[in-house]
mmCIF file of C-alpha atoms in Angstrom:
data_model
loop_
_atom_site.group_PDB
_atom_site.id
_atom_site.type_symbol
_atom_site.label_atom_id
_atom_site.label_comp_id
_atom_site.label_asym_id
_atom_site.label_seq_id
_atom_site.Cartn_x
_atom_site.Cartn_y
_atom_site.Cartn_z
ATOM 1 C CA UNK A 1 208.171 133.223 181.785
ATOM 2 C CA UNK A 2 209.683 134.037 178.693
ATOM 3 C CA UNK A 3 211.573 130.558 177.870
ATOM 4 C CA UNK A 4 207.920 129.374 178.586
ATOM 5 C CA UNK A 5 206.121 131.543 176.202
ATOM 6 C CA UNK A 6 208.546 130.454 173.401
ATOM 7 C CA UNK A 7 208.470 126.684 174.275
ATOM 8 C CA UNK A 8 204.812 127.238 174.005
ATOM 9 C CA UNK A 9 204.870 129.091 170.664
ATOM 10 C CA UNK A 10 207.239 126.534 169.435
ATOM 11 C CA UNK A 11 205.346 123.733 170.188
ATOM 12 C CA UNK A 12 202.318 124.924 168.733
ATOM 13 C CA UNK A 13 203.782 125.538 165.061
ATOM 14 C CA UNK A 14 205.284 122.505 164.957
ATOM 15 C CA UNK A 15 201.842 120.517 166.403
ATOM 16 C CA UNK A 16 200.073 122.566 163.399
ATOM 17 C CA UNK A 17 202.613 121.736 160.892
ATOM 18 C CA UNK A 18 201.508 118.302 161.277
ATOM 19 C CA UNK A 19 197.852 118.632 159.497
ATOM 20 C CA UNK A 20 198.955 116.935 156.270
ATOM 21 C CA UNK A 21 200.151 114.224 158.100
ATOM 22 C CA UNK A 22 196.564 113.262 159.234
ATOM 23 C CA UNK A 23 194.405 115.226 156.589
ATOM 24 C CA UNK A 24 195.824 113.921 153.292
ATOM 25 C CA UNK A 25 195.011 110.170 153.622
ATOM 26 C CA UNK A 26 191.544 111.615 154.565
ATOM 27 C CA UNK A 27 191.336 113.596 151.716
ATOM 28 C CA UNK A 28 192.580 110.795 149.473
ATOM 29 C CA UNK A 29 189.725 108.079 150.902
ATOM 30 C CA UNK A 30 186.942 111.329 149.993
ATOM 31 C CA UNK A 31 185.439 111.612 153.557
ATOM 32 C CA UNK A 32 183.746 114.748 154.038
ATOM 33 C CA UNK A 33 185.289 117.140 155.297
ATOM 34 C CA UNK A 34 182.792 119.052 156.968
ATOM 35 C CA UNK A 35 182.734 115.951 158.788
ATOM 36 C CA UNK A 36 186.240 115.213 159.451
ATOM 37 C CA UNK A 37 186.513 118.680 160.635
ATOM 38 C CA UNK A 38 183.146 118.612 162.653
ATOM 39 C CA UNK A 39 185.030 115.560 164.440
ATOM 40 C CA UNK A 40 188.290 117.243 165.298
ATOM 41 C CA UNK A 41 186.938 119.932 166.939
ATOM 42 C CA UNK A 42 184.397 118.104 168.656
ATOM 43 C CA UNK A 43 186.825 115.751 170.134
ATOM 44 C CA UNK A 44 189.201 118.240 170.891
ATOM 45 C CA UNK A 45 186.375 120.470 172.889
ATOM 46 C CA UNK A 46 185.396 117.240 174.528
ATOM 47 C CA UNK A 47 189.061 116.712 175.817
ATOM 48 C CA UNK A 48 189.782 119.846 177.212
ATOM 49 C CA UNK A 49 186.294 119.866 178.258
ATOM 50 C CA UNK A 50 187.312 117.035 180.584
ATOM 51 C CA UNK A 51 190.120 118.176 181.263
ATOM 52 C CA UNK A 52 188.716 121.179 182.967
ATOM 53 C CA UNK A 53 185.853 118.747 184.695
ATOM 54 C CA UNK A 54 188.529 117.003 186.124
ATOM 55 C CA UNK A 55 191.080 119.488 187.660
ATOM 56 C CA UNK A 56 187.578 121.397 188.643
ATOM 57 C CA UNK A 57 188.635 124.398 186.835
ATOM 58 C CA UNK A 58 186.000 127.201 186.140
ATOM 59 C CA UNK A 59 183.795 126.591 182.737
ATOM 60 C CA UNK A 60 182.171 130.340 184.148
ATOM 61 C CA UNK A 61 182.806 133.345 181.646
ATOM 62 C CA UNK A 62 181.416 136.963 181.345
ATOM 63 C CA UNK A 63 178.477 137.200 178.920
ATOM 64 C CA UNK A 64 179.945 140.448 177.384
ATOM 65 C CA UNK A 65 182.565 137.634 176.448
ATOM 66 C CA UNK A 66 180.350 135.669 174.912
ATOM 67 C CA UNK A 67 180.052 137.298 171.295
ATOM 68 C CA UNK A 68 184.094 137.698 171.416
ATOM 69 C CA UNK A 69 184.280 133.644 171.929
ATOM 70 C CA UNK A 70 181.941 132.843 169.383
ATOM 71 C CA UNK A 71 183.578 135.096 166.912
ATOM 72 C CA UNK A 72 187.070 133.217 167.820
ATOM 73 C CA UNK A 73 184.957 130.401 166.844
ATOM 74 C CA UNK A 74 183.890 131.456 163.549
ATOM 75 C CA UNK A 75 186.919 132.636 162.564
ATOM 76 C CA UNK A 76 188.876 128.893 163.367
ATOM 77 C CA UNK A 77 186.439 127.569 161.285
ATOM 78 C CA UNK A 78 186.853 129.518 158.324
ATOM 79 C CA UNK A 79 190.303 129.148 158.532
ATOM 80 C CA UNK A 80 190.457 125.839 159.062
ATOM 81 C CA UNK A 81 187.635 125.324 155.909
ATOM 82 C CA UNK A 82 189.368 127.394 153.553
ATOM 83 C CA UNK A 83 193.499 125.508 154.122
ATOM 84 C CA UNK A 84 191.604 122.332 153.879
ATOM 85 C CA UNK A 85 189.611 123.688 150.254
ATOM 86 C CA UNK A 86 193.026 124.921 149.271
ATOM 87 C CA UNK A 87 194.348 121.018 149.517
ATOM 88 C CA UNK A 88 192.376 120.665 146.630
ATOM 89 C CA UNK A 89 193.961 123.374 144.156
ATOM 90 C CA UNK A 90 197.982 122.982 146.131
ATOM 91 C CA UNK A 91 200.357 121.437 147.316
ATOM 92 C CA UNK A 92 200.098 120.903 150.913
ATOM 93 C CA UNK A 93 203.455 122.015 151.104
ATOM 94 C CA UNK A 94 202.694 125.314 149.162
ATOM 95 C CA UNK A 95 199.257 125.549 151.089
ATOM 96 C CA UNK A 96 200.715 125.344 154.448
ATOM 97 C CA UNK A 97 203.702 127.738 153.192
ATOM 98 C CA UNK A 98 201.246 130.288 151.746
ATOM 99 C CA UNK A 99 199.160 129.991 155.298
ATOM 100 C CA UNK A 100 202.373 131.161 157.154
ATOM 101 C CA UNK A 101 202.111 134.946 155.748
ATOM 102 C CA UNK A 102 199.762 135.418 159.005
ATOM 103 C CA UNK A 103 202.014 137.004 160.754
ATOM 104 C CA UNK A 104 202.579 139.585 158.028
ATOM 105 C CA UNK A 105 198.618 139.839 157.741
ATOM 106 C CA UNK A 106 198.413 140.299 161.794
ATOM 107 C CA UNK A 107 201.210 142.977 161.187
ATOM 108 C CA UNK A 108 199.275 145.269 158.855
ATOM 109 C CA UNK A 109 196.184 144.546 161.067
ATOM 110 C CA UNK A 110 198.293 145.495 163.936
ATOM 111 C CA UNK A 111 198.809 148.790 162.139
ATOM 112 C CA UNK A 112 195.385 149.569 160.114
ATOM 113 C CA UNK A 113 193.126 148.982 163.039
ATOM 114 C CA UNK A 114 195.237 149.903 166.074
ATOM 115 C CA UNK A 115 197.649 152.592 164.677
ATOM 116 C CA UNK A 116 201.385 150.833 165.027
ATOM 117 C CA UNK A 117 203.528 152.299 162.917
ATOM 118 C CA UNK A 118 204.327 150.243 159.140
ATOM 119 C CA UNK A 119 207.949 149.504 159.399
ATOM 120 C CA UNK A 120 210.913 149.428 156.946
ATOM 121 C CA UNK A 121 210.877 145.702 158.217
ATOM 122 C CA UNK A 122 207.070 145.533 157.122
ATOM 123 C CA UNK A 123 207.700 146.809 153.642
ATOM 124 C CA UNK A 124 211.038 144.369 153.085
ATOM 125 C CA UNK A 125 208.676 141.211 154.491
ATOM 126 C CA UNK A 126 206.138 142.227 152.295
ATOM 127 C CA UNK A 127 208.449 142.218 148.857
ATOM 128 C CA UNK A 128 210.484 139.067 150.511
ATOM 129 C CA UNK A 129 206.817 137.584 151.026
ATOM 130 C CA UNK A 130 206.045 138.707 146.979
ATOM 131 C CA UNK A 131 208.542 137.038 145.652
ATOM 132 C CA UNK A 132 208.127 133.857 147.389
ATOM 133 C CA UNK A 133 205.099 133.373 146.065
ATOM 134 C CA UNK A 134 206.236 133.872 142.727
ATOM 135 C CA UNK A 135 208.598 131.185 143.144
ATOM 136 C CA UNK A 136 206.150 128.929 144.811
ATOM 137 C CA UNK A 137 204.066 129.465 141.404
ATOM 138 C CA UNK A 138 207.263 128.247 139.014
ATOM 139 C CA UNK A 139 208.020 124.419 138.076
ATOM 140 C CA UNK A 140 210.271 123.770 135.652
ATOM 141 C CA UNK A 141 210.446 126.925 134.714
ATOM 142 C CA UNK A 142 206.294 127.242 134.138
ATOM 143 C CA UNK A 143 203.737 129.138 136.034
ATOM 144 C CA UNK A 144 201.551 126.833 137.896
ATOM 145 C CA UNK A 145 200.379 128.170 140.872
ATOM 146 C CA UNK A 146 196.586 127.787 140.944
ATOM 147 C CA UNK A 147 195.213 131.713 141.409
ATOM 148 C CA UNK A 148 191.752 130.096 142.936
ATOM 149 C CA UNK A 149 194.021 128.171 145.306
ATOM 150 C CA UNK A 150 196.204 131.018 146.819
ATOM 151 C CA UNK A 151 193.274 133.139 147.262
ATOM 152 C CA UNK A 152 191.729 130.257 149.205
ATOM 153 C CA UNK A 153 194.766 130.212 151.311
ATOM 154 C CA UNK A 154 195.167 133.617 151.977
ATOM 155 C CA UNK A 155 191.906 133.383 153.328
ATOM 156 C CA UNK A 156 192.768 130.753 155.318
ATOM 157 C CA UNK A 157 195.675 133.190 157.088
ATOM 158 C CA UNK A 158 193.281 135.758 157.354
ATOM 159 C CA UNK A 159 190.869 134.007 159.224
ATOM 160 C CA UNK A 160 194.342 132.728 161.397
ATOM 161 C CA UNK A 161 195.806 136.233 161.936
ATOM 162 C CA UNK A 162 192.308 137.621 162.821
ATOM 163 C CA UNK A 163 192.249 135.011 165.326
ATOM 164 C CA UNK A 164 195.260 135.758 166.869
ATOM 165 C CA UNK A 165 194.638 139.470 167.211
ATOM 166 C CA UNK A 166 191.166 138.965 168.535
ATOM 167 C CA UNK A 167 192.888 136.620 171.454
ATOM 168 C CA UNK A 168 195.128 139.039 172.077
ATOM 169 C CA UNK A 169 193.299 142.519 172.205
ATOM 170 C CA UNK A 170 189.945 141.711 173.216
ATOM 171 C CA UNK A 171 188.366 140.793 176.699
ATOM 172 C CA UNK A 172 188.909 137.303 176.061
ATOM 173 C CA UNK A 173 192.355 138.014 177.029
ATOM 174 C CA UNK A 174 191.460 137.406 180.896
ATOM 175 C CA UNK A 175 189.976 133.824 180.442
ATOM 176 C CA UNK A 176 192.558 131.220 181.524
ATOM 177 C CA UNK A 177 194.004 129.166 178.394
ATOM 178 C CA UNK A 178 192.057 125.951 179.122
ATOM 179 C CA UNK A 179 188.664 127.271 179.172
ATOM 180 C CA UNK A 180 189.515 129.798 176.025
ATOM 181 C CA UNK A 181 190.452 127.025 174.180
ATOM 182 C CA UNK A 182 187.431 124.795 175.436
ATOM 183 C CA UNK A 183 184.930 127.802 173.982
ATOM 184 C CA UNK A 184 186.475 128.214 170.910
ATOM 185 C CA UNK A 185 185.895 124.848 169.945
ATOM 186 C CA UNK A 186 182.906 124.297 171.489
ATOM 187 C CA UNK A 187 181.673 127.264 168.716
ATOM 188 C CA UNK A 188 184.249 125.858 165.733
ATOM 189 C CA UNK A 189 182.009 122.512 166.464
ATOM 190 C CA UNK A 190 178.991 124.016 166.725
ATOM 191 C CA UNK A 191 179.725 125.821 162.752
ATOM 192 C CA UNK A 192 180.474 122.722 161.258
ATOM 193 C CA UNK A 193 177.724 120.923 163.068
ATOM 194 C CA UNK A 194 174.926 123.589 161.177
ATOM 195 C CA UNK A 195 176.710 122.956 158.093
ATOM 196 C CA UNK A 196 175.977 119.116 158.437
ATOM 197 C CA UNK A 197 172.851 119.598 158.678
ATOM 198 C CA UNK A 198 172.570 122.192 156.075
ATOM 199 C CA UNK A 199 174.010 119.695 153.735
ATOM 200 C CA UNK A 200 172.203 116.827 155.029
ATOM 201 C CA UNK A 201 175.714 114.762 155.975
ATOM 202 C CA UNK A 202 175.726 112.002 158.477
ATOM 203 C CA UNK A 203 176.945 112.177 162.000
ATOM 204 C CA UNK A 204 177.869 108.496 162.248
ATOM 205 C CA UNK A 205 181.625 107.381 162.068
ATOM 206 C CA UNK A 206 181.731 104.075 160.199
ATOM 207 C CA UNK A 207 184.636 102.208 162.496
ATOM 208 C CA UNK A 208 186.019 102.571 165.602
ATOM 209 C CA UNK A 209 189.661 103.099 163.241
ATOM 210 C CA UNK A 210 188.144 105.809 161.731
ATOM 211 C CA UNK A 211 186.912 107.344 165.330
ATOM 212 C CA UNK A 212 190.676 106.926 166.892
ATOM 213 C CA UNK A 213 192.158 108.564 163.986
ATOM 214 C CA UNK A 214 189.673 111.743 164.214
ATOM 215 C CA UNK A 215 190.812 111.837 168.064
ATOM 216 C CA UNK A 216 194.367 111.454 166.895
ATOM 217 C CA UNK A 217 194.140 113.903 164.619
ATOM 218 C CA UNK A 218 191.935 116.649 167.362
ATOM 219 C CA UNK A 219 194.554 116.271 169.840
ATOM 220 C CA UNK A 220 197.742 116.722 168.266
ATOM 221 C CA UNK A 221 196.679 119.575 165.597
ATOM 222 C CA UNK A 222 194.473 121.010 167.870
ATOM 223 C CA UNK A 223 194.122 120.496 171.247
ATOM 224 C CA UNK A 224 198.044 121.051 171.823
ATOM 225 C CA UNK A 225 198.572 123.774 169.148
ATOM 226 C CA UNK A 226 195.934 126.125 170.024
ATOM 227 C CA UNK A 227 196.337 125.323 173.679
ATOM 228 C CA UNK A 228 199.897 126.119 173.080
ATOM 229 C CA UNK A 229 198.868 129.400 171.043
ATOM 230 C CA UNK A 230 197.221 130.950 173.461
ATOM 231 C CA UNK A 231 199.709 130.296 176.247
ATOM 232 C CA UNK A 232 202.705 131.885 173.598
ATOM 233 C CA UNK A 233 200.241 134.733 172.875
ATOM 234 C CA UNK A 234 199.933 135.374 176.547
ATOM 235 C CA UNK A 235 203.664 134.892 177.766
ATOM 236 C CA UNK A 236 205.490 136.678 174.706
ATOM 237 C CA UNK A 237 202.858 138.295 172.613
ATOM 238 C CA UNK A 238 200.991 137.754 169.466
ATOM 239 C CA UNK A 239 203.887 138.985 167.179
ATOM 240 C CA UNK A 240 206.635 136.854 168.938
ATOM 241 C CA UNK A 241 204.228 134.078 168.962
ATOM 242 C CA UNK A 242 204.168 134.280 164.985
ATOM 243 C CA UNK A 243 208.070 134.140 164.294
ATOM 244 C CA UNK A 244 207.965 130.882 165.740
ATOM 245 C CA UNK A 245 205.055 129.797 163.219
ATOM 246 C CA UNK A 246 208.587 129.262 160.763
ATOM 247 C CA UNK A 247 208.475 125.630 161.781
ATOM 248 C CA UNK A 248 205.007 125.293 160.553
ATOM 249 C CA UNK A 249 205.571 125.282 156.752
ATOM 250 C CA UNK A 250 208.887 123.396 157.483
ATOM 251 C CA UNK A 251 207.237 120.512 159.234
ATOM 252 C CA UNK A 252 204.167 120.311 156.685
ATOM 253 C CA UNK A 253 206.477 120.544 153.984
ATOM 254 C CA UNK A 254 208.649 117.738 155.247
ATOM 255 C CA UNK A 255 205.693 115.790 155.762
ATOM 256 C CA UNK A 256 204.351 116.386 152.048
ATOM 257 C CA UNK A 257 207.530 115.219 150.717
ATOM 258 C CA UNK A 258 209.245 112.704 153.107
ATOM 259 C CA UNK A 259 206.030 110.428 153.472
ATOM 260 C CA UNK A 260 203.663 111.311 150.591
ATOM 261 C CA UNK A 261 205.997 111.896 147.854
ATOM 262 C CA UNK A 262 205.373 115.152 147.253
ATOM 263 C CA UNK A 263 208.249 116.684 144.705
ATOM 264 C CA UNK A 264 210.485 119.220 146.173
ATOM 265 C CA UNK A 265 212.051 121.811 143.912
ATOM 266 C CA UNK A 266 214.597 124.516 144.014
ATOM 267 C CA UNK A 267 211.480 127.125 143.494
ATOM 268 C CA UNK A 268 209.885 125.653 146.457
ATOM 269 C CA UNK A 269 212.997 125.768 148.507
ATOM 270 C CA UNK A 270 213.304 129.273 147.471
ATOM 271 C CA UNK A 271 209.853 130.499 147.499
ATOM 272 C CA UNK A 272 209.808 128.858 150.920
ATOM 273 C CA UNK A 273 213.237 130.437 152.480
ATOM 274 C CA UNK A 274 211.607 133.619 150.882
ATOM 275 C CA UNK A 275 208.767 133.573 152.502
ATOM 276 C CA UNK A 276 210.074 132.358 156.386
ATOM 277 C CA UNK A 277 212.564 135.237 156.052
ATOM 278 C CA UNK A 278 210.276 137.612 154.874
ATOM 279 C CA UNK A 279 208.086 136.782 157.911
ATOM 280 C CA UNK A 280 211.066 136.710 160.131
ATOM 281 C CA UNK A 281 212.517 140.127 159.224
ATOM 282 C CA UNK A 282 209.213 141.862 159.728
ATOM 283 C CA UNK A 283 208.762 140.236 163.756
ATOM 284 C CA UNK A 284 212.089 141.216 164.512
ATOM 285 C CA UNK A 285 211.950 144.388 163.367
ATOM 286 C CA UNK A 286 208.568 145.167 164.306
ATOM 287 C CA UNK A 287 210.201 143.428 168.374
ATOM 288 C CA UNK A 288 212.952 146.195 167.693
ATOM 289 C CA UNK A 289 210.778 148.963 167.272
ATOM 290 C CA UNK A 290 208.840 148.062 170.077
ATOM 291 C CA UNK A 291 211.956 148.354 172.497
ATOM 292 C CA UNK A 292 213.278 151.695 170.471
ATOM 293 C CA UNK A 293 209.932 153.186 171.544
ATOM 294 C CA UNK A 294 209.771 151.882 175.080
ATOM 295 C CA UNK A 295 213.418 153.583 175.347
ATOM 296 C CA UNK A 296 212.365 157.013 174.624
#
């Protein structure tokens, strides 16, 4: 159960990682992206949506559930809006390594709102975190980092870590992983969908190219990460389930660099090491206290 719950976590970072793979060229051509975002979670509600048709799983929830799923949601959304916003002030290297302080952000969540104890760990991650940032913001020896863009970002985790805890602590907890998943993009569609038409966008996809990609893009970042998520989160917990997130700015970073030329630094190596281990040190610490207090 265990193995599985890491495989699961594992594969879901890595399936995430992959955004700037698929988003960048998007970006680049200046589609929307209320509608490119409208479209991959659309698609990837329709797919598990049939997926559950098919195997004749259960679409049924409680209604005292239903609040909790459309907050889940909201909150995919708004993470999902704000990363995609930050593309536009960073890197998507140093967007996607700035989103990976979630864990630390579900940490002090963990501890504000449902009274775990702050850590030594939790102090170090936060000053290992710090300092990666500042090196993120150097190049050639200059300060750069946009200030608009890292708040952006830090949103974006926000919105991620929030997500996580909600899965993890509230009632949702009982629905099986498909038909979690299935809800919270039905309502992550159904946000972008009323900003559409707020905006007055169109819902037509210009080629069938374009329509393939946007399924491309819905299943692998999508479908199989958050799919994968919630299994992780349900085998091993939400704070084991963020160590293995480490891949995530690894795998976008490699992306940014090996296929759209993106420069990579010794500050971004740095800032980046930084940052993983400061993430790193506060999980395992915060999985060692766990087991200390379980002893006594």
């Amino acid at each position: 159960m265990k193995f599985k719950g890491y495989a699961y976590g594992l594969i879901s970072s890595i399936s995430y990682g992959l955004i700037p793979l698929f988003i960048l060229p998007i970006k680049q051509a200046n589609f929307s992206m209320d509608t490119t975002l409208f479209y991959r979670f659309f698609f990837s509600a329709l797919i598990v949506g049939a997926y559950l048709f098919i195997t004749k799983q259960s679409f049924k929830i409680d209604v005292k559930q239903l609040p909790i799923l459309v907050v889940l949601g909201l909150l995919y959304g708004i993470s999902a809006d704000a990363l995609f916003l930050g593309y536009d002030y960073l890197s998507a290297g140093i967007a996607s390594t700035l989103l990976f302080v979630y864990p630390l952000i579900v940490a002090i969540i963990m501890a504000v709102f449902f009274k775990e104890r702050i850590t030594i760990s939790t102090i170090a991650a936060i000053i290992f975190v710090l300092a990666g940032v500042i090196l993120l913001s150097f190049k050639d020896g200059k300060f750069e980092l946009n200030p608009l863009g890292l708040g952006i970002v830090f949103v974006s985790a926000l919105g991620y870590g929030l997500y996580i805890v909600t899965v993890n602590k509230s009632k949702v907890r009982d629905i099986k992983g498909f038909t979690l998943s299935f809800y919270s993009f039905l309502f992550t569609t159904i946000y972008y969908a009323i900003k559409m038409i707020i905006h007055k966008e169109s819902f037509i996809l210009p080629s069938l190219e374009l329509t393939f990609n946007f399924f491309t893009f819905a299943f692998v970042t999508t479908v199989i990460s958050s799919i994968a998520l919630i299994f992780a989160i349900k085998n091993i917990g939400s704070t084991a389930t963020s160590i293995l997130g480490a891949s995530e700015p690894v795998v976008a970073v490699a992306v940014s660099v090996l296929i759209f030329g993106e420069d990579f630094s010794m500050s971004l190596a740095l800032g980046i090491f930084m940052i993983i281990l400061g993430v790193m040190l506060n999980v395992i610490g915060d999985a060692y206290q766990q087991k200390r207090l379980k002893k006594l």
